Structure formats: C-alpha cells, structure tokens
Amino acid sequence: MAMTIHVDIVSAEGAIHSGQATMVYASAEVGEVGIAPRHTAFISRLKPGDVRVENEQGEQEHFYVSGGMLEVQPNVVTVLADTAVRAANLDEAAAQDAKRRAEEALAGQQAGFEYAKAQAELAEAIAQLRAIEKLRKTKRG
Amino acid sequence: MAGAKEIRTKIASIKSTQKITSAMEMVAASKMRKAQDRMSASRPYADKMLQVIHHLAQATPEYRHSFMATERPRKRVGYIVVSSDRGLCGGLNSNLFRRLSAEIKEQQAAGIEPVFCAIGSKALGFFKRFGGKVLAQATHLGDTPHIEDLIGTVKVMLDAFEAGEIDAIHVASNEFVNTMTQRPEIRQLVPIAPAEKQEEALPYHWDYIYEPDAHTVLDALLTRYIESLVYQSVVENVACEQAARMVAMKAASDNAGNLIDELQLVYNKARQAAITQEISEIVSGAAAV
C-alpha cells in the first residue's frame, strides 16, 4: 500500500474535504508545490488556484481556493481556504466601504428625520385643503 | 346579537394572528437548526488556526505581533456589537444592549472612551438613539452570513488598533447556551489572551519552513483568525436570534390560544342570553294572546 498523508481542506464557513492522499498539489505564493507524505513542516500563503488531491487509486480531485494558507506537517496537510477573494487593495476597499456605510447611516439619521418632517407637513397641508373644501360646501349648501 | 357578532370577528382576527405566529415559530425552528450546523462547521477552521498561531508564536519568540502583544494602558476600547437585523425575537437584542450599556458605563467611569462597530440593523439603530462613535457597520447579512461581508468592518477595527487609536477590541454578542437560553457576552478579541502553555509544550523543537517569511505568514493568519472569530459570533448570534424568535412566537401562539378560549366563552354566553331572551319574548307574546 502506498504511503498516504491526511488532507483537510477547511474554510471559515465549513469543512470542504477530508481524507487520505498520496500527493497534494497547491499553488503556493512562490510557485506550485507538491506535497508527498512525510513532507517536512512547511507553511505558506496560497494564491488563488487549484488544490489537487491525488488519492490511492490515482484519481485526482480538484478544489478551487481563492487564496488561503497551507500548513504541512509530516502526516497532515491542512488547507485553510479563504471563501472570499483577498488582496490588500480589495480589503482596503471593503474597509473604506464599511466606514462609509457607518458615516452614511449616521448621516441618514438626519435625512430620515427631515423626511418624516416633510411628510408631516404634507399631511397637514392636505388636511387644511380638505377643511377648506368642507367649509365651502357648507357655505354653498 | 350585535355583541356576539363583534366577538366572532375578534376571534377570527386572533385566529389569523395565531396562524402567522405559529408559522413563524416553525420557520424559526428550521432556521435555527441550520444556523447551529453552520456554527459547528466554522469551528475546525478557527481551532486549526489557533494551533498554528500558537506554534508560530512559540517557534519565533523574537517576533511579537501587535495583536499578541501584552496589554497596553487603555484609553479607548473598541466594541464590535453583533445584533440581529430583524425584531420579533423577544428580548435578545435588548438584553445585549443592556449588558453593553452597563459595560460602557463602567468603562467611562474608569475614563475609557468606547468606540463601536455595528453589525446588524438593530445595533445600528441602537447607536443612532444612544449616540456613540460608530467606526464601521455591516447590516443585512441575512440568515447565511458570509465572511466577505465582515472583512471590511473587521479591518477598520484592526487598523484602528494597529494605529494605536484603540487599545483593545471586544466583541459583544449573544452566546447560544441552548434553545431556551441565550446569554449576552462580551469577550476580548485583541490583544489575544496568552495561551495555556502546558498543552502546547513541545516535546522537541521543530519549526516550519516559511514561505515567504514568518512575519508575513503570522500577519495573514492572525487577521484571518480574528475574522473567523467575528464570523463565529455572527453565526452564533443568528442561531440565538432564531431560537429566541422561536420561543417568542411559541409564547405568542399560546397567548392567542388562551385569548380565543376566553372569547369563545364570552361569545357562548352572549349567544345563550340572546336565545333565552327570544324564548321569553315568544312565551310572553303567546300568553298575551
């Protein structure tokens, strides 16, 4: 029986794959790496790309990861997959977005208040018009 | 018979309300189960990461990331407040906000200024009324929150921490004890509490091969770790929300049932009285003839 290594692919939102493999390929930050059983301890960031897991029957399973971390110990390979596409500028954009939303929401408080005020004024105007119409009718009648 | 008719309409209206509340109860029950599954699904990721982080921290003791640094004197503290987006879930959010207010009062008495990050519309609404400096917000995450919706908000807080604007980050959310009980909790995220050393004591020294280097790897790991913790709180809060809603809606359905029973009794009495009156009218009419 061929030597195998345990592979876990997990993401923050759930486990993706778990099982034995004879070889694992992943696209690490500096290039593609192949992990065989008894590989020395190794840790790296992953680039978006394929993670291929070759099982004992020689079949390959493909998993797409949009980045993450690869951790290797002699008997275990762990892929900590990102569920989102990550990049420094994308993260920065997301942060800016979150800030802007907070500012808008707190500014929106003012806008909401004024909207309510406008509605109240409108309702008052309509009520006045109706009252005038009624007055006219009663005068005529 | 006019009174009887009014009561009948009232009964019908309560019955239809009861139908809605019992439907909501069932929906909440099924959503709660799914949320609980997600809660347990996110655990292995965070556990695994914590292992690696602890190992890295031990293997490279000369590099201390600011998230793992020792406590610095506190002037401003950040709170990530996780709430639900929708109401009708009992006192879930109110309890959390009450717990938070007590904490803020304490902090302010100690001269510490709180800043906030709101997750969920209820938290945002709370800060609108209550005031308070909100740095970032994320709302309408739905029943299946995704980590990418949280990256931005978490980054704002982490950046503020690294820039020295805030000296600690806490997360305030509900803890899922069981279906009947949800406990509001405030936990410290950053600085990361030092781990229990005894279980991590390495039998022999070994280290990873780092690519590109230990610092970059640790940075990336820590950010993801914090994000996954916030994500877990959000998912747990969704489970709490559904559980609380389930209980609240069950209580509402039961109350509607009681109300219907009482009204039914009143209706029967009114109907009986009307019949009795009619009979006596007929009898007295016949006697007069």
Tab-separated table of C-alpha atoms in Angstrom:
chain	number	residue	atom	x	y	z
A	1	MET	CA	0.000	0.000	0.000
A	2	ALA	CA	1.253	3.408	-0.930
A	3	MET	CA	2.146	5.860	1.795
A	4	THR	CA	-0.567	8.400	2.411
A	5	ILE	CA	-0.957	11.740	4.073
A	6	HIS	CA	-4.094	13.130	5.665
A	7	VAL	CA	-5.581	16.145	3.935
A	8	ASP	CA	-8.013	18.599	5.464
A	9	ILE	CA	-9.396	21.459	3.461
A	10	VAL	CA	-11.364	23.784	5.712
A	11	SER	CA	-12.800	27.230	5.264
A	12	ALA	CA	-14.317	29.591	7.793
A	13	GLU	CA	-17.774	28.602	6.594
A	14	GLY	CA	-17.277	24.854	6.779
A	15	ALA	CA	-15.160	21.807	6.043
A	16	ILE	CA	-14.625	21.230	2.343
A	17	HIS	CA	-12.674	17.988	2.164
A	18	SER	CA	-11.082	15.481	4.467
A	19	GLY	CA	-9.325	12.262	3.532
A	20	GLN	CA	-6.131	10.374	2.698
A	21	ALA	CA	-3.967	11.255	-0.269
A	22	THR	CA	-0.755	10.115	-1.871
A	23	MET	CA	0.070	13.550	-3.195
A	24	VAL	CA	-1.268	17.080	-2.804
A	25	TYR	CA	-0.590	19.919	-5.225
A	26	ALA	CA	-1.263	23.546	-4.409
A	27	SER	CA	-0.282	26.919	-5.808
A	28	ALA	CA	1.763	28.500	-3.040
A	29	GLU	CA	2.831	32.095	-3.114
A	30	VAL	CA	6.211	31.443	-4.739
A	31	GLY	CA	5.058	28.730	-7.107
A	32	GLU	CA	3.279	25.422	-7.320
A	33	VAL	CA	4.198	22.924	-4.652
A	34	GLY	CA	3.659	19.189	-4.496
A	35	ILE	CA	3.358	17.658	-1.049
A	36	ALA	CA	4.198	13.980	-0.650
A	37	PRO	CA	3.699	12.018	2.581
A	38	ARG	CA	6.386	12.737	5.204
A	39	HIS	CA	6.987	16.177	3.836
A	40	THR	CA	8.805	18.397	6.270
A	41	ALA	CA	6.852	21.016	8.225
A	42	PHE	CA	6.008	23.841	5.900
A	43	ILE	CA	3.723	26.829	5.932
A	44	SER	CA	2.852	29.196	3.127
A	45	ARG	CA	0.261	31.522	1.794
A	46	LEU	CA	-1.743	30.259	-1.158
A	47	LYS	CA	-2.510	32.057	-4.357
A	48	PRO	CA	-5.982	31.727	-5.860
A	49	GLY	CA	-5.973	28.498	-7.811
A	50	ASP	CA	-6.436	24.768	-7.813
A	51	VAL	CA	-5.681	22.434	-4.967
A	52	ARG	CA	-5.364	18.925	-6.369
A	53	VAL	CA	-5.586	15.905	-4.132
A	54	GLU	CA	-4.436	12.569	-5.551
A	55	ASN	CA	-5.857	9.567	-3.741
A	56	GLU	CA	-4.625	5.981	-3.554
A	57	GLN	CA	-6.460	4.990	-6.724
A	58	GLY	CA	-4.543	7.625	-8.603
A	59	GLU	CA	-7.644	9.767	-9.087
A	60	GLN	CA	-7.297	13.491	-8.732
A	61	GLU	CA	-9.825	15.706	-7.040
A	62	HIS	CA	-9.777	19.415	-7.741
A	63	PHE	CA	-10.727	22.141	-5.307
A	64	TYR	CA	-10.650	25.762	-6.212
A	65	VAL	CA	-9.494	28.057	-3.447
A	66	SER	CA	-9.404	31.832	-3.695
A	67	GLY	CA	-6.299	32.006	-1.548
A	68	GLY	CA	-5.586	30.971	1.993
A	69	MET	CA	-2.914	29.238	3.992
A	70	LEU	CA	-1.211	25.897	3.517
A	71	GLU	CA	0.146	24.142	6.558
A	72	VAL	CA	2.111	20.914	6.231
A	73	GLN	CA	3.218	18.550	8.933
A	74	PRO	CA	4.713	15.132	8.204
A	75	ASN	CA	1.350	13.364	8.386
A	76	VAL	CA	-1.153	16.114	7.854
A	77	VAL	CA	-1.757	18.741	5.207
A	78	THR	CA	-4.188	21.491	6.147
A	79	VAL	CA	-5.501	23.984	3.658
A	80	LEU	CA	-7.120	26.934	5.388
A	81	ALA	CA	-9.081	28.199	2.425
A	82	ASP	CA	-10.405	31.708	2.068
A	83	THR	CA	-14.002	31.929	0.995
A	84	ALA	CA	-13.521	35.422	-0.352
A	85	VAL	CA	-11.087	36.797	-2.884
A	86	ARG	CA	-8.460	38.595	-0.841
A	87	ALA	CA	-5.998	41.238	-1.809
A	88	ALA	CA	-4.617	44.172	0.128
A	89	ASN	CA	-6.403	46.719	-2.054
A	90	LEU	CA	-9.671	44.735	-2.010
A	91	ASP	CA	-9.553	44.544	1.786
A	92	GLU	CA	-8.835	48.230	1.920
A	93	ALA	CA	-11.811	48.921	-0.342
A	94	ALA	CA	-14.027	46.782	1.881
A	95	ALA	CA	-12.823	48.679	4.940
A	96	GLN	CA	-13.482	52.021	3.270
A	97	ASP	CA	-16.914	50.764	2.309
A	98	ALA	CA	-17.719	49.740	5.872
A	99	LYS	CA	-16.607	53.152	7.141
A	100	ARG	CA	-18.616	54.978	4.511
A	101	ARG	CA	-21.713	52.941	5.345
A	102	ALA	CA	-21.361	53.865	9.018
A	103	GLU	CA	-20.991	57.526	8.167
A	104	GLU	CA	-23.941	57.384	5.803
A	105	ALA	CA	-26.096	55.594	8.334
A	106	LEU	CA	-25.417	58.204	10.962
A	107	ALA	CA	-25.928	60.977	8.414
A	108	GLY	CA	-29.043	59.141	7.248
A	109	GLN	CA	-30.472	59.732	10.691
A	110	GLN	CA	-30.704	63.412	9.845
A	111	ALA	CA	-32.135	62.725	6.381
A	112	GLY	CA	-34.709	60.321	7.832
A	113	PHE	CA	-35.765	62.898	10.358
A	114	GLU	CA	-36.257	65.536	7.717
A	115	TYR	CA	-38.193	63.119	5.553
A	116	ALA	CA	-40.594	62.480	8.414
A	117	LYS	CA	-40.920	66.190	8.972
A	118	ALA	CA	-41.707	66.726	5.292
A	119	GLN	CA	-44.356	64.026	5.435
A	120	ALA	CA	-45.959	65.589	8.475
A	121	GLU	CA	-46.034	68.974	6.786
A	122	LEU	CA	-47.553	67.449	3.659
A	123	ALA	CA	-50.258	65.693	5.677
A	124	GLU	CA	-51.048	68.975	7.430
A	125	ALA	CA	-51.358	70.795	4.104
A	126	ILE	CA	-53.740	68.141	2.756
A	127	ALA	CA	-55.852	68.333	5.908
A	128	GLN	CA	-56.057	72.103	5.564
A	129	LEU	CA	-57.182	71.800	1.926
A	130	ARG	CA	-59.895	69.352	2.913
A	131	ALA	CA	-61.080	71.589	5.695
A	132	ILE	CA	-61.337	74.499	3.273
A	133	GLU	CA	-63.322	72.394	0.781
A	134	LYS	CA	-65.735	71.340	3.514
A	135	LEU	CA	-66.189	74.935	4.592
A	136	ARG	CA	-67.013	75.966	1.014
A	137	LYS	CA	-69.580	73.174	0.646
A	138	THR	CA	-71.339	74.064	3.885
A	139	LYS	CA	-71.431	77.755	2.863
A	140	ARG	CA	-72.950	76.909	-0.523
A	141	GLY	CA	-75.386	74.437	0.987
B	1	MET	CA	-76.847	39.547	18.745
B	2	ALA	CA	-74.663	42.546	17.843
B	3	GLY	CA	-72.209	41.828	20.659
B	4	ALA	CA	-71.943	38.198	19.588
B	5	LYS	CA	-71.066	39.192	16.058
B	6	GLU	CA	-68.331	41.529	17.247
B	7	ILE	CA	-66.845	38.802	19.377
B	8	ARG	CA	-66.921	36.402	16.432
B	9	THR	CA	-64.950	38.863	14.282
B	10	LYS	CA	-62.462	39.324	17.053
B	11	ILE	CA	-61.980	35.582	17.414
B	12	ALA	CA	-61.410	35.252	13.672
B	13	SER	CA	-58.821	38.022	13.723
B	14	ILE	CA	-56.924	36.480	16.644
B	15	LYS	CA	-57.028	33.121	14.910
B	16	SER	CA	-55.337	34.528	11.842
B	17	THR	CA	-52.684	36.194	14.009
B	18	GLN	CA	-52.132	32.864	15.697
B	19	LYS	CA	-51.641	31.217	12.327
B	20	ILE	CA	-48.916	33.720	11.479
B	21	THR	CA	-47.110	33.349	14.796
B	22	SER	CA	-47.182	29.564	14.672
B	23	ALA	CA	-45.867	29.639	11.092
B	24	MET	CA	-43.061	31.960	12.196
B	25	GLU	CA	-42.293	29.609	15.052
B	26	MET	CA	-41.856	26.681	12.687
B	27	VAL	CA	-39.742	28.691	10.246
B	28	ALA	CA	-37.516	29.854	13.114
B	29	ALA	CA	-37.128	26.268	14.354
B	30	SER	CA	-35.878	25.047	10.995
B	31	LYS	CA	-33.607	28.052	10.507
B	32	MET	CA	-32.192	27.584	13.978
B	33	ARG	CA	-31.120	24.038	13.170
B	34	LYS	CA	-29.343	25.219	10.027
B	35	ALA	CA	-27.642	28.036	11.927
B	36	GLN	CA	-26.444	25.561	14.538
B	37	ASP	CA	-24.934	23.419	11.785
B	38	ARG	CA	-23.080	26.450	10.460
B	39	MET	CA	-21.891	27.208	13.955
B	40	SER	CA	-20.245	23.822	14.278
B	41	ALA	CA	-18.972	23.905	10.685
B	42	SER	CA	-16.924	27.029	11.327
B	43	ARG	CA	-15.200	25.627	14.383
B	44	PRO	CA	-12.487	23.421	12.833
B	45	TYR	CA	-11.118	26.367	10.861
B	46	ALA	CA	-10.636	28.557	13.927
B	47	ASP	CA	-9.309	25.680	16.035
B	48	LYS	CA	-6.772	24.722	13.413
B	49	MET	CA	-5.684	28.312	13.034
B	50	LEU	CA	-5.236	28.752	16.749
B	51	GLN	CA	-2.980	25.692	16.798
B	52	VAL	CA	-0.798	27.081	14.048
B	53	ILE	CA	-0.710	30.544	15.633
B	54	HIS	CA	0.362	29.155	18.986
B	55	HIS	CA	3.033	27.102	17.369
B	56	LEU	CA	4.273	30.064	15.368
B	57	ALA	CA	4.317	32.235	18.459
B	58	GLN	CA	6.484	29.682	20.217
B	59	ALA	CA	8.734	28.968	17.278
B	60	THR	CA	9.560	32.617	16.653
B	61	PRO	CA	9.550	34.229	20.077
B	62	GLU	CA	11.572	37.213	18.888
B	63	TYR	CA	8.679	38.412	16.740
B	64	ARG	CA	5.656	39.576	18.676
B	65	HIS	CA	2.775	40.667	16.538
B	66	SER	CA	0.929	43.694	17.886
B	67	PHE	CA	-2.276	41.614	18.196
B	68	MET	CA	-0.476	39.292	20.593
B	69	ALA	CA	1.417	41.981	22.447
B	70	THR	CA	0.915	42.479	26.125
B	71	GLU	CA	-1.849	44.785	27.290
B	72	ARG	CA	-1.163	48.452	26.923
B	73	PRO	CA	-2.794	51.128	29.085
B	74	ARG	CA	-6.331	51.635	27.862
B	75	LYS	CA	-7.683	54.952	26.738
B	76	ARG	CA	-10.099	53.866	24.053
B	77	VAL	CA	-11.677	50.475	23.628
B	78	GLY	CA	-13.431	49.178	20.525
B	79	TYR	CA	-16.590	47.106	20.678
B	80	ILE	CA	-17.846	45.021	17.803
B	81	VAL	CA	-21.544	44.739	18.562
B	82	VAL	CA	-23.294	41.837	16.878
B	83	SER	CA	-27.087	42.054	16.760
B	84	SER	CA	-29.904	40.755	14.599
B	85	ASP	CA	-31.327	42.593	11.624
B	86	ARG	CA	-34.937	41.949	12.468
B	87	GLY	CA	-37.065	42.155	15.569
B	88	LEU	CA	-39.769	39.838	16.931
B	89	CYS	CA	-37.172	37.811	18.757
B	90	GLY	CA	-38.022	38.541	22.355
B	91	GLY	CA	-35.526	40.381	24.489
B	92	LEU	CA	-32.485	39.115	22.615
B	93	ASN	CA	-31.145	42.439	21.403
B	94	SER	CA	-32.386	44.461	24.363
B	95	ASN	CA	-30.570	42.157	26.770
B	96	LEU	CA	-27.364	42.509	24.791
B	97	PHE	CA	-27.656	46.287	24.676
B	98	ARG	CA	-28.395	46.437	28.372
B	99	ARG	CA	-25.303	44.357	29.098
B	100	LEU	CA	-23.284	46.593	26.796
B	101	SER	CA	-24.590	49.800	28.390
B	102	ALA	CA	-23.580	48.555	31.812
B	103	GLU	CA	-20.104	47.786	30.500
B	104	ILE	CA	-19.797	51.177	28.810
B	105	LYS	CA	-20.858	52.944	31.981
B	106	GLU	CA	-18.164	51.077	33.869
B	107	GLN	CA	-15.544	51.925	31.261
B	108	GLN	CA	-16.500	55.574	31.169
B	109	ALA	CA	-16.255	55.753	34.948
B	110	ALA	CA	-12.692	54.465	34.540
B	111	GLY	CA	-12.002	57.189	31.965
B	112	ILE	CA	-12.002	54.863	28.961
B	113	GLU	CA	-13.736	56.029	25.833
B	114	PRO	CA	-15.650	53.395	23.861
B	115	VAL	CA	-15.903	53.264	20.073
B	116	PHE	CA	-18.154	50.894	18.192
B	117	CYS	CA	-18.564	48.744	15.142
B	118	ALA	CA	-22.174	47.813	14.491
B	119	ILE	CA	-23.141	44.519	12.889
B	120	GLY	CA	-26.869	44.157	12.275
B	121	SER	CA	-29.548	46.835	11.865
B	122	LYS	CA	-30.653	46.667	15.497
B	123	ALA	CA	-27.193	47.595	16.730
B	124	LEU	CA	-27.010	50.455	14.258
B	125	GLY	CA	-30.429	51.689	15.359
B	126	PHE	CA	-29.345	51.440	18.961
B	127	PHE	CA	-26.293	53.635	18.354
B	128	LYS	CA	-28.427	56.128	16.457
B	129	ARG	CA	-30.566	56.600	19.519
B	130	PHE	CA	-27.848	56.154	22.089
B	131	GLY	CA	-25.131	58.129	20.346
B	132	GLY	CA	-21.605	56.746	20.374
B	133	LYS	CA	-18.878	56.793	17.803
B	134	VAL	CA	-19.525	54.121	15.181
B	135	LEU	CA	-16.434	53.430	13.084
B	136	ALA	CA	-17.910	50.863	10.749
B	137	GLN	CA	-21.075	48.921	10.182
B	138	ALA	CA	-22.406	45.921	8.301
B	139	THR	CA	-26.110	45.221	8.111
B	140	HIS	CA	-28.487	42.929	6.221
B	141	LEU	CA	-26.248	39.908	6.408
B	142	GLY	CA	-29.264	37.638	6.166
B	143	ASP	CA	-29.628	34.156	7.608
B	144	THR	CA	-26.429	32.906	5.988
B	145	PRO	CA	-23.773	35.489	6.767
B	146	HIS	CA	-20.618	35.324	4.681
B	147	ILE	CA	-17.155	36.181	5.828
B	148	GLU	CA	-16.575	38.607	2.964
B	149	ASP	CA	-19.332	40.831	4.348
B	150	LEU	CA	-17.341	41.154	7.550
B	151	ILE	CA	-13.808	41.641	6.214
B	152	GLY	CA	-14.208	45.391	5.819
B	153	THR	CA	-15.686	46.061	9.244
B	154	VAL	CA	-13.111	43.908	10.999
B	155	LYS	CA	-10.294	45.565	9.090
B	156	VAL	CA	-11.424	49.021	10.183
B	157	MET	CA	-11.181	47.932	13.803
B	158	LEU	CA	-7.864	46.117	13.383
B	159	ASP	CA	-6.379	49.103	11.562
B	160	ALA	CA	-7.511	51.382	14.372
B	161	PHE	CA	-5.882	49.028	16.840
B	162	GLU	CA	-2.603	48.918	14.938
B	163	ALA	CA	-2.609	52.681	14.566
B	164	GLY	CA	-2.948	52.956	18.342
B	165	GLU	CA	-6.354	54.652	18.137
B	166	ILE	CA	-7.894	51.940	20.253
B	167	ASP	CA	-6.143	49.764	22.798
B	168	ALA	CA	-8.337	46.687	22.798
B	169	ILE	CA	-11.137	45.162	20.759
B	170	HIS	CA	-14.060	43.378	22.343
B	171	VAL	CA	-16.909	41.589	20.687
B	172	ALA	CA	-20.378	41.786	22.199
B	173	SER	CA	-22.784	39.111	21.051
B	174	ASN	CA	-25.193	36.512	22.307
B	175	GLU	CA	-23.907	33.134	23.316
B	176	PHE	CA	-26.045	30.162	22.396
B	177	VAL	CA	-26.443	28.154	25.590
B	178	ASN	CA	-29.469	26.189	24.469
B	179	THR	CA	-32.763	26.813	22.720
B	180	MET	CA	-34.305	28.439	25.774
B	181	THR	CA	-31.269	30.386	26.947
B	182	GLN	CA	-29.108	32.915	25.143
B	183	ARG	CA	-26.575	34.782	27.181
B	184	PRO	CA	-25.215	38.205	26.212
B	185	GLU	CA	-21.437	38.019	26.323
B	186	ILE	CA	-18.592	40.486	25.876
B	187	ARG	CA	-15.288	38.850	25.008
B	188	GLN	CA	-11.897	40.301	24.308
B	189	LEU	CA	-10.601	39.704	20.800
B	190	VAL	CA	-7.418	41.714	20.702
B	191	PRO	CA	-4.876	41.551	22.263
B	192	ILE	CA	-5.150	37.787	22.043
B	193	ALA	CA	-5.048	36.276	25.500
B	194	PRO	CA	-1.873	34.272	26.083
B	195	ALA	CA	-2.481	30.583	25.563
B	196	GLU	CA	-2.222	27.932	28.216
B	197	LYS	CA	1.351	26.853	27.865
B	198	GLN	CA	1.233	23.367	29.338
B	199	GLU	CA	-0.619	21.669	26.487
B	200	GLU	CA	1.485	23.445	23.909
B	201	ALA	CA	4.788	22.379	25.452
B	202	LEU	CA	6.655	20.915	22.518
B	203	PRO	CA	8.374	17.609	23.081
B	204	TYR	CA	11.224	18.609	20.808
B	205	HIS	CA	11.972	21.715	18.879
B	206	TRP	CA	10.850	21.899	15.304
B	207	ASP	CA	9.898	24.699	13.029
B	208	TYR	CA	8.145	25.291	9.764
B	209	ILE	CA	9.709	26.259	6.505
B	210	TYR	CA	8.093	29.632	5.908
B	211	GLU	CA	7.110	30.998	2.607
B	212	PRO	CA	7.747	33.913	2.203
B	213	ASP	CA	8.672	34.511	5.890
B	214	ALA	CA	7.330	34.031	9.396
B	215	HIS	CA	6.094	37.587	9.826
B	216	THR	CA	4.003	37.675	6.674
B	217	VAL	CA	2.541	34.282	7.454
B	218	LEU	CA	1.717	35.284	11.020
B	219	ASP	CA	0.143	38.558	9.877
B	220	ALA	CA	-2.087	36.802	7.386
B	221	LEU	CA	-3.007	34.112	9.896
B	222	LEU	CA	-3.873	36.496	12.704
B	223	THR	CA	-6.098	38.662	10.540
B	224	ARG	CA	-7.958	35.603	9.324
B	225	TYR	CA	-8.183	34.218	12.815
B	226	ILE	CA	-9.802	37.381	14.171
B	227	GLU	CA	-12.153	37.470	11.207
B	228	SER	CA	-13.164	33.893	11.790
B	229	LEU	CA	-13.863	34.644	15.462
B	230	VAL	CA	-16.107	37.547	14.490
B	231	TYR	CA	-17.755	35.347	11.891
B	232	GLN	CA	-18.400	32.712	14.548
B	233	SER	CA	-20.024	35.313	16.790
B	234	VAL	CA	-22.226	36.426	13.928
B	235	VAL	CA	-23.276	32.867	13.093
B	236	GLU	CA	-23.884	32.109	16.747
B	237	ASN	CA	-25.967	35.257	17.017
B	238	VAL	CA	-28.088	34.100	14.069
B	239	ALA	CA	-28.727	30.822	15.891
B	240	CYS	CA	-29.629	32.797	19.023
B	241	GLU	CA	-31.939	35.054	17.048
B	242	GLN	CA	-33.826	32.119	15.577
B	243	ALA	CA	-34.037	30.337	18.933
B	244	ALA	CA	-35.292	33.493	20.646
B	245	ARG	CA	-37.792	34.074	17.866
B	246	MET	CA	-38.999	30.500	18.110
B	247	VAL	CA	-39.622	30.860	21.845
B	248	ALA	CA	-41.233	34.281	21.472
B	249	MET	CA	-43.542	33.076	18.723
B	250	LYS	CA	-44.488	29.981	20.706
B	251	ALA	CA	-45.446	32.207	23.621
B	252	ALA	CA	-47.451	34.434	21.267
B	253	SER	CA	-49.292	31.445	19.793
B	254	ASP	CA	-50.097	30.142	23.283
B	255	ASN	CA	-51.361	33.538	24.385
B	256	ALA	CA	-53.526	33.768	21.285
B	257	GLY	CA	-54.948	30.332	22.135
B	258	ASN	CA	-55.848	31.465	25.660
B	259	LEU	CA	-57.421	34.627	24.353
B	260	ILE	CA	-59.508	32.665	21.862
B	261	ASP	CA	-60.704	30.314	24.626
B	262	GLU	CA	-61.774	33.223	26.810
B	263	LEU	CA	-63.536	34.992	23.960
B	264	GLN	CA	-65.270	31.768	22.967
B	265	LEU	CA	-66.703	31.551	26.474
B	266	VAL	CA	-67.949	35.136	26.350
B	267	TYR	CA	-69.408	34.516	22.892
B	268	ASN	CA	-71.279	31.400	24.059
B	269	LYS	CA	-72.738	33.296	26.995
B	270	ALA	CA	-73.905	36.129	24.764
B	271	ARG	CA	-75.479	33.687	22.318
B	272	GLN	CA	-77.220	31.806	25.149
B	273	ALA	CA	-78.552	35.067	26.605
B	274	ALA	CA	-79.932	36.080	23.228
B	275	ILE	CA	-81.712	32.747	22.808
B	276	THR	CA	-83.164	32.889	26.313
B	277	GLN	CA	-84.427	36.372	25.664
B	278	GLU	CA	-86.080	35.344	22.401
B	279	ILE	CA	-87.831	32.409	24.033
B	280	SER	CA	-89.149	34.528	26.865
B	281	GLU	CA	-90.405	37.077	24.336
B	282	ILE	CA	-92.217	34.382	22.373
B	283	VAL	CA	-93.722	32.854	25.517
B	284	SER	CA	-94.874	36.175	26.904
B	285	GLY	CA	-96.264	37.076	23.468
B	286	ALA	CA	-98.227	33.792	23.347
B	287	ALA	CA	-99.542	34.356	26.893
B	288	ALA	CA	-100.774	37.809	25.907
B	289	VAL	CA	-102.805	36.299	23.025
